[in-house]
């Protein structure tokens, strides 16, 4: 973990682009409520295949127009063309967007063509070739390994490809087992990778939703957490109280070990992230 200790610590928050005016208003309120944690940036996800192209842009413009916080659109390359990605990069450059989260994405159901990019390292390479050093590029990392990885070694080497292609920093898939992150960072150090690897944090507020997400993305809910959450049944306040304890402890351990910050998957809600940050004394002002 030594390589991570010299990076300045920063907190960031992720949103998804809503598809209704009501959702946009909720997002604006969440964004405002999160200001006391002094976020380094707000990121907005992007539907693979371009399904949220306009809405991601709209949410990014909302962040730019209403706060001084950096806005970082996610960009996926699956089922895309070089011309299409070039057009999006041009739009973001015109808006003076300086940070991107570059991903492969997953083929939307019903689509079978990968398009002109196969993996995220190709997207990173393309962004660098087209725009030089204009963007700070974030990529995804998987301490518990990507669900499609053939072997753990290959997954690490594939992560290295993204760094070699020009990624500046990484955000991890969420996890509840800090050892997986510590091991991953140590493995990256052994490969000579020198970049901030920021843990992605998923607050626990709803067990069935979390279980569904985790099955899809390959993040493990450890048995001792799963059993407890199951035992609370429909008692949402008990789930939230327990989730707050567990995730705050996780964040505390990560920061104490030298993690260079935390990236919160907010699900467009400020409350759970604020509650964790409050307990960690990360609220300023
Ligand atoms: P890659 O890095 O390309 O890896 C995908 C798989 O291919 C891995 O198994 C890897 O080992 C393998 N691989 C990689 N490169 C090669 C290569 N050159 N040759 C052979 N195998 C290779 N999804 C969205 O749709 N929209 C979002 O906005 C979004 N945001 C995300 C943000 C974060 C922080 C994270 C962690 C994930 C996000 N995702 C998002 C999900 C992500 O798109 C999926 O996890 C996807 O399956 C992989 O994307 P990637 O960029 O990690 O892919």
Coordinates of C-alpha atoms in Angstrom, one line a residue, residues 60-198:
X60 CA -22.7 17.3 -16.6
X61 CA -23.9 20.7 -17.7
X62 CA -26.0 21.0 -14.6
X63 CA -22.9 20.4 -12.4
X64 CA -20.9 22.9 -14.4
X65 CA -23.6 25.6 -14.2
X66 CA -24.3 25.3 -10.5
X67 CA -21.1 24.5 -8.7
X68 CA -17.3 24.9 -8.9
X69 CA -16.9 21.2 -8.5
X70 CA -15.2 19.4 -11.4
X71 CA -17.6 17.4 -13.6
X72 CA -16.4 14.1 -14.9
X73 CA -18.5 12.3 -17.5
X74 CA -18.1 8.5 -17.9
X75 CA -17.7 7.3 -21.4
X76 CA -18.1 3.7 -22.6
X77 CA -16.7 2.4 -25.9
X78 CA -18.6 -0.8 -26.4
X79 CA -20.9 -0.7 -29.5
X80 CA -19.3 2.7 -30.5
X81 CA -17.4 4.0 -33.5
X82 CA -14.3 6.1 -33.5
X83 CA -16.3 8.9 -35.2
X84 CA -18.9 8.8 -32.5
X85 CA -16.4 8.9 -29.7
X86 CA -14.5 11.7 -31.4
X87 CA -17.7 13.8 -31.6
X88 CA -18.3 13.3 -27.8
X89 CA -14.7 14.3 -27.0
X90 CA -15.1 17.4 -29.1
X91 CA -18.3 18.4 -27.2
X92 CA -16.6 17.9 -23.9
X93 CA -13.5 19.8 -24.9
X94 CA -15.7 22.7 -26.0
X95 CA -17.3 22.7 -22.5
X96 CA -13.8 22.6 -21.0
X97 CA -14.4 19.3 -19.3
X98 CA -11.0 18.1 -18.0
X99 CA -11.7 14.7 -16.5
X100 CA -13.2 11.6 -18.0
X101 CA -14.0 8.1 -16.6
X102 CA -13.1 5.8 -19.6
X103 CA -14.8 2.4 -19.7
X104 CA -15.6 -0.5 -21.9
X105 CA -19.1 -1.0 -20.7
X106 CA -21.2 -4.1 -21.3
X107 CA -23.0 -4.9 -24.5
X108 CA -26.7 -3.9 -24.0
X109 CA -29.0 -6.9 -24.3
X110 CA -30.1 -7.4 -27.9
X111 CA -26.8 -6.0 -29.2
X112 CA -24.1 -8.4 -30.5
X113 CA -21.6 -6.1 -32.2
X114 CA -18.7 -4.8 -30.1
X115 CA -18.2 -1.9 -32.5
X116 CA -14.8 -0.4 -33.2
X117 CA -13.4 -0.8 -29.7
X118 CA -13.1 -4.0 -27.9
X119 CA -11.6 -3.1 -24.5
X120 CA -11.2 0.0 -22.4
X121 CA -7.4 0.3 -23.0
X122 CA -8.3 1.0 -26.7
X123 CA -10.5 3.8 -25.6
X124 CA -7.9 5.3 -23.4
X125 CA -5.3 5.1 -26.2
X126 CA -7.8 6.7 -28.6
X127 CA -8.6 9.6 -26.2
X128 CA -4.8 10.2 -25.8
X129 CA -4.2 10.1 -29.5
X130 CA -7.1 12.5 -30.2
X131 CA -6.7 14.9 -27.3
X132 CA -3.2 14.6 -25.9
X133 CA -3.1 15.5 -22.3
X134 CA -6.3 17.5 -22.2
X135 CA -8.2 15.0 -20.1
X136 CA -7.4 13.5 -16.7
X137 CA -8.4 9.9 -17.5
X138 CA -9.9 7.6 -14.8
X139 CA -10.3 3.9 -15.4
X140 CA -12.1 1.1 -13.6
X141 CA -10.2 -1.4 -11.3
X142 CA -11.5 -4.6 -9.8
X143 CA -10.0 -5.7 -6.5
X144 CA -12.2 -8.8 -6.5
X145 CA -11.5 -9.2 -10.3
X146 CA -13.7 -8.5 -13.2
X147 CA -16.4 -11.2 -13.6
X148 CA -15.3 -12.0 -17.2
X149 CA -11.6 -12.3 -16.4
X150 CA -10.0 -15.5 -17.5
X151 CA -7.4 -15.5 -14.8
X152 CA -6.5 -13.1 -12.0
X153 CA -3.0 -12.6 -13.6
X154 CA -4.5 -11.6 -16.9
X155 CA -7.0 -9.3 -15.3
X156 CA -4.1 -7.5 -13.6
X157 CA -2.2 -7.3 -16.8
X158 CA -5.3 -6.0 -18.6
X159 CA -5.6 -3.3 -15.9
X160 CA -1.9 -2.4 -16.6
X161 CA -2.8 -2.0 -20.3
X162 CA -5.1 0.8 -19.4
X163 CA -2.4 2.5 -17.3
X164 CA 0.2 2.0 -20.0
X165 CA -2.3 3.5 -22.5
X166 CA -2.4 6.7 -20.4
X167 CA -4.8 6.5 -17.5
X168 CA -4.0 8.9 -14.7
X169 CA -5.9 7.3 -11.9
X170 CA -8.4 4.5 -11.1
X171 CA -11.6 4.0 -9.3
X172 CA -12.5 0.5 -8.0
X173 CA -15.6 -1.5 -8.2
X174 CA -17.2 -1.5 -4.7
X175 CA -16.2 -4.2 -2.3
X176 CA -16.7 -4.9 1.4
X177 CA -13.5 -6.9 2.0
X178 CA -10.7 -4.4 2.5
X179 CA -8.1 -7.2 2.1
X180 CA -9.0 -7.5 -1.6
X181 CA -8.2 -3.8 -2.1
X182 CA -4.9 -4.0 -0.2
X183 CA -3.8 -7.1 -2.2
X184 CA -4.8 -5.5 -5.4
X185 CA -2.8 -2.3 -4.7
X186 CA 0.2 -4.4 -3.7
X187 CA -0.1 -6.4 -6.9
X188 CA -0.2 -3.2 -8.9
X189 CA 2.9 -2.0 -7.1
X190 CA 4.7 -5.2 -8.1
X191 CA 3.8 -4.5 -11.7
X192 CA 5.4 -1.0 -11.3
X193 CA 2.1 0.8 -11.6
X194 CA 2.2 4.2 -10.0
X195 CA -1.2 5.9 -9.9
X196 CA -3.9 6.6 -7.3
X197 CA -6.3 3.7 -7.0
X198 CA -9.4 5.1 -5.2

